[in-house]
Short mmCIF file of C-alpha atoms in Angstrom, two decimals:
data_model
loop_
_atom_site.label_atom_id
_atom_site.label_comp_id
_atom_site.label_asym_id
_atom_site.label_seq_id
_atom_site.Cartn_x
_atom_site.Cartn_y
_atom_site.Cartn_z
CA UNK A 297 -0.17 -0.13 -0.12
CA UNK A 298 1.22 3.65 -0.71
CA UNK A 299 2.05 5.11 2.27
CA UNK A 300 1.68 8.91 0.43
CA UNK A 301 -1.98 8.62 -0.49
CA UNK A 302 -3.31 10.56 1.97
CA UNK A 303 -6.55 9.95 4.54
CA UNK A 304 -9.74 10.69 3.10
CA UNK A 305 -12.34 12.27 5.17
CA UNK A 306 -15.97 12.83 5.16
CA UNK A 307 -17.69 16.26 6.46
CA UNK A 308 -18.99 15.41 9.73
CA UNK A 309 -15.05 15.39 11.01
CA UNK A 310 -14.77 18.37 9.37
CA UNK A 311 -17.78 19.96 10.94
CA UNK A 312 -17.20 18.62 14.32
CA UNK A 313 -13.66 19.77 14.02
CA UNK A 314 -14.97 23.08 13.48
CA UNK A 315 -17.13 22.97 16.59
CA UNK A 316 -14.51 21.64 19.26
CA UNK A 317 -13.11 25.22 18.35
CA UNK A 318 -16.67 27.54 18.75
CA UNK A 319 -17.60 27.70 15.38
CA UNK A 320 -20.81 28.21 14.77
CA UNK A 321 -21.67 25.27 11.87
CA UNK A 322 -25.34 24.13 10.11
CA UNK A 323 -23.76 20.85 8.09
CA UNK A 324 -25.52 19.80 5.55
CA UNK A 325 -24.19 15.75 4.87
CA UNK A 326 -25.67 14.63 1.93
CA UNK A 327 -23.89 10.21 1.07
CA UNK A 328 -21.05 11.77 3.62
CA UNK A 329 -19.11 9.71 3.20
CA UNK A 330 -15.20 9.18 3.28
CA UNK A 331 -13.81 11.13 0.42
CA UNK A 332 -12.35 14.46 1.07
CA UNK A 333 -7.87 14.24 0.76
CA UNK A 334 -7.26 18.16 1.44
CA UNK A 335 -8.65 21.78 1.82
CA UNK A 336 -9.35 23.60 -0.98
CA UNK A 337 -9.41 27.86 -1.00
CA UNK A 338 -11.84 28.32 -4.27
CA UNK A 339 -10.70 30.68 -6.35
CA UNK A 340 -11.62 29.58 -10.18
CA UNK A 341 -15.15 27.37 -10.24
CA UNK A 342 -13.11 25.99 -13.41
CA UNK A 343 -10.37 24.47 -11.21
CA UNK A 344 -12.67 22.82 -9.03
CA UNK A 345 -11.78 19.18 -8.40
CA UNK A 346 -12.98 15.77 -6.97
CA UNK A 347 -12.08 14.74 -3.90
CA UNK A 348 -11.49 18.33 -2.09
CA UNK A 349 -13.05 20.42 0.36
CA UNK A 350 -13.87 23.84 -0.69
CA UNK A 351 -13.19 27.39 1.38
CA UNK A 352 -16.18 29.89 0.15
CA UNK A 353 -17.56 33.05 1.13
CA UNK A 354 -21.49 33.20 0.45
CA UNK A 355 -21.65 35.96 -2.38
CA UNK A 356 -19.71 33.37 -5.32
CA UNK A 357 -21.47 31.04 -4.29
CA UNK A 358 -23.32 29.94 -7.11
CA UNK A 359 -26.16 26.30 -6.97
CA UNK A 360 -24.12 24.77 -10.31
CA UNK A 361 -20.98 25.12 -7.66
CA UNK A 362 -23.03 21.95 -6.14
CA UNK A 363 -23.03 20.57 -8.93
CA UNK A 364 -19.25 19.58 -9.79
CA UNK A 365 -18.93 16.09 -8.05
CA UNK A 366 -16.80 14.34 -5.47
CA UNK A 367 -16.62 17.98 -3.78
CA UNK A 368 -17.42 19.72 -0.52
CA UNK A 369 -17.92 23.33 0.70
CA UNK A 370 -17.53 25.29 3.28
CA UNK A 371 -19.72 28.36 3.25
CA UNK A 372 -18.79 31.28 4.91
CA UNK A 373 -21.57 32.72 5.88
CA UNK A 374 -25.76 32.22 5.09
CA UNK A 375 -27.02 30.91 1.74
CA UNK A 376 -30.56 29.71 0.74
CA UNK A 377 -30.50 25.73 1.49
CA UNK A 378 -32.12 25.41 -2.46
CA UNK A 379 -28.98 26.64 -3.96
CA UNK A 380 -27.04 23.72 -2.37
CA UNK A 381 -27.80 20.84 -4.66
CA UNK A 382 -28.68 18.10 -2.23
CA UNK A 383 -26.00 15.56 -3.51
CA UNK A 384 -23.94 18.16 -2.25
CA UNK A 385 -22.37 18.15 1.20
CA UNK A 386 -22.03 21.58 2.68
CA UNK A 387 -20.97 23.28 6.22
CA UNK A 388 -21.77 27.46 6.58
CA UNK A 389 -20.36 28.64 8.57
CA UNK A 390 -22.09 31.52 11.48
CA UNK A 391 -19.85 33.00 12.73
CA UNK A 392 -17.44 35.77 11.38
CA UNK A 393 -13.94 34.37 11.83
CA UNK A 394 -11.42 33.94 9.87
CA UNK A 395 -11.05 32.69 6.96
CA UNK A 396 -7.12 31.53 7.90
CA UNK A 397 -8.68 30.09 11.36
CA UNK A 398 -11.27 28.26 9.70
CA UNK A 399 -7.85 27.13 7.14
CA UNK A 400 -5.70 26.11 9.42
CA UNK A 401 -8.37 24.68 11.91
CA UNK A 402 -8.92 21.99 8.76
CA UNK A 403 -5.08 21.47 8.08
CA UNK A 404 -4.16 20.74 11.38
CA UNK A 405 -6.59 17.66 10.88
CA UNK A 406 -6.37 16.73 7.47
CA UNK A 407 -2.46 16.44 8.34
CA UNK A 408 -3.00 14.53 12.03
CA UNK A 409 -5.45 12.04 10.32
CA UNK A 410 -2.50 11.14 7.26
CA UNK A 411 0.04 10.94 10.10
CA UNK A 412 -2.02 8.45 11.59
CA UNK A 413 -2.60 6.86 8.44
CA UNK A 414 1.15 7.12 8.07
CA UNK A 415 2.11 4.57 11.32
CA UNK A 416 -0.88 1.93 11.50
CA UNK A 417 0.99 1.32 8.63
CA UNK A 418 4.27 1.30 9.69
CA UNK A 419 2.39 -0.48 12.80
CA UNK A 420 2.25 -3.09 10.50
CA UNK A 421 5.23 -3.61 9.18
CA UNK A 422 7.38 -3.45 12.81
CA UNK A 423 8.01 -6.34 15.85
CA UNK A 424 5.74 -5.27 18.05
CA UNK A 425 2.30 -3.26 15.86
CA UNK A 426 0.11 -3.77 18.87
CA UNK A 427 1.38 -1.11 20.45
CA UNK A 428 2.54 1.36 18.08
CA UNK A 429 -0.64 1.44 16.18
CA UNK A 430 -2.39 1.95 19.96
CA UNK A 431 0.08 4.59 20.21
CA UNK A 432 -0.09 6.19 16.88
CA UNK A 433 -3.83 6.05 18.08
CA UNK A 434 -4.28 8.20 20.73
CA UNK A 435 -4.50 11.13 19.16
CA UNK A 436 -6.77 10.41 17.44
CA UNK A 437 -9.66 8.95 19.50
CA UNK A 438 -8.27 10.60 22.49
CA UNK A 439 -9.40 8.57 24.74
CA UNK A 440 -7.11 5.48 26.95
CA UNK A 441 -6.95 2.27 24.69
CA UNK A 442 -5.56 -0.90 25.57
CA UNK A 443 -6.02 -4.19 22.96
CA UNK A 444 -7.48 -7.99 24.09
CA UNK A 445 -8.45 -11.16 22.47
CA UNK A 446 -12.02 -12.42 23.00
CA UNK A 447 -11.22 -14.42 26.96
CA UNK A 448 -9.71 -10.72 27.78
CA UNK A 449 -5.79 -11.62 27.04
CA UNK A 450 -4.18 -8.53 27.46
CA UNK A 451 -2.54 -7.50 24.48
CA UNK A 452 -1.73 -3.77 25.04
CA UNK A 453 -1.86 -0.44 25.61
CA UNK A 454 -0.81 3.55 25.98
CA UNK A 455 2.17 3.56 27.85
CA UNK A 456 2.67 6.41 29.74
#
């Protein structure tokens, strides 16, 4: 498996990251699959690519943008829901906050999951894969973790 292939996220994970950072949003998830591998700033409708979630200002929004397959949108400001096609996932940011702050929060999330994916792949080729899998997952799940088998034989834990 290619270790450089980015980990794909869904809009729900992006929405949760924004809310954790006290940004007021409305989330509209349609067919919310793991399909976005990066965040991009909207600048040209011709450059829209599948697999990218775009940050766009409400006054720049046009309904046809949502018709590009595989794109998601984070819209700064409110637009009428009927202007977003039913197959498009979107997040509307209701607070007035900096685009740079939103991009930074979401880029950190993509980077976190990319690092996790690479560490999990590396763990599979190591001598103690379970310990490394648990260690790699600590930042993602933010809880103490351990692994056991069916008869509850202890097999690994996060070491502090």
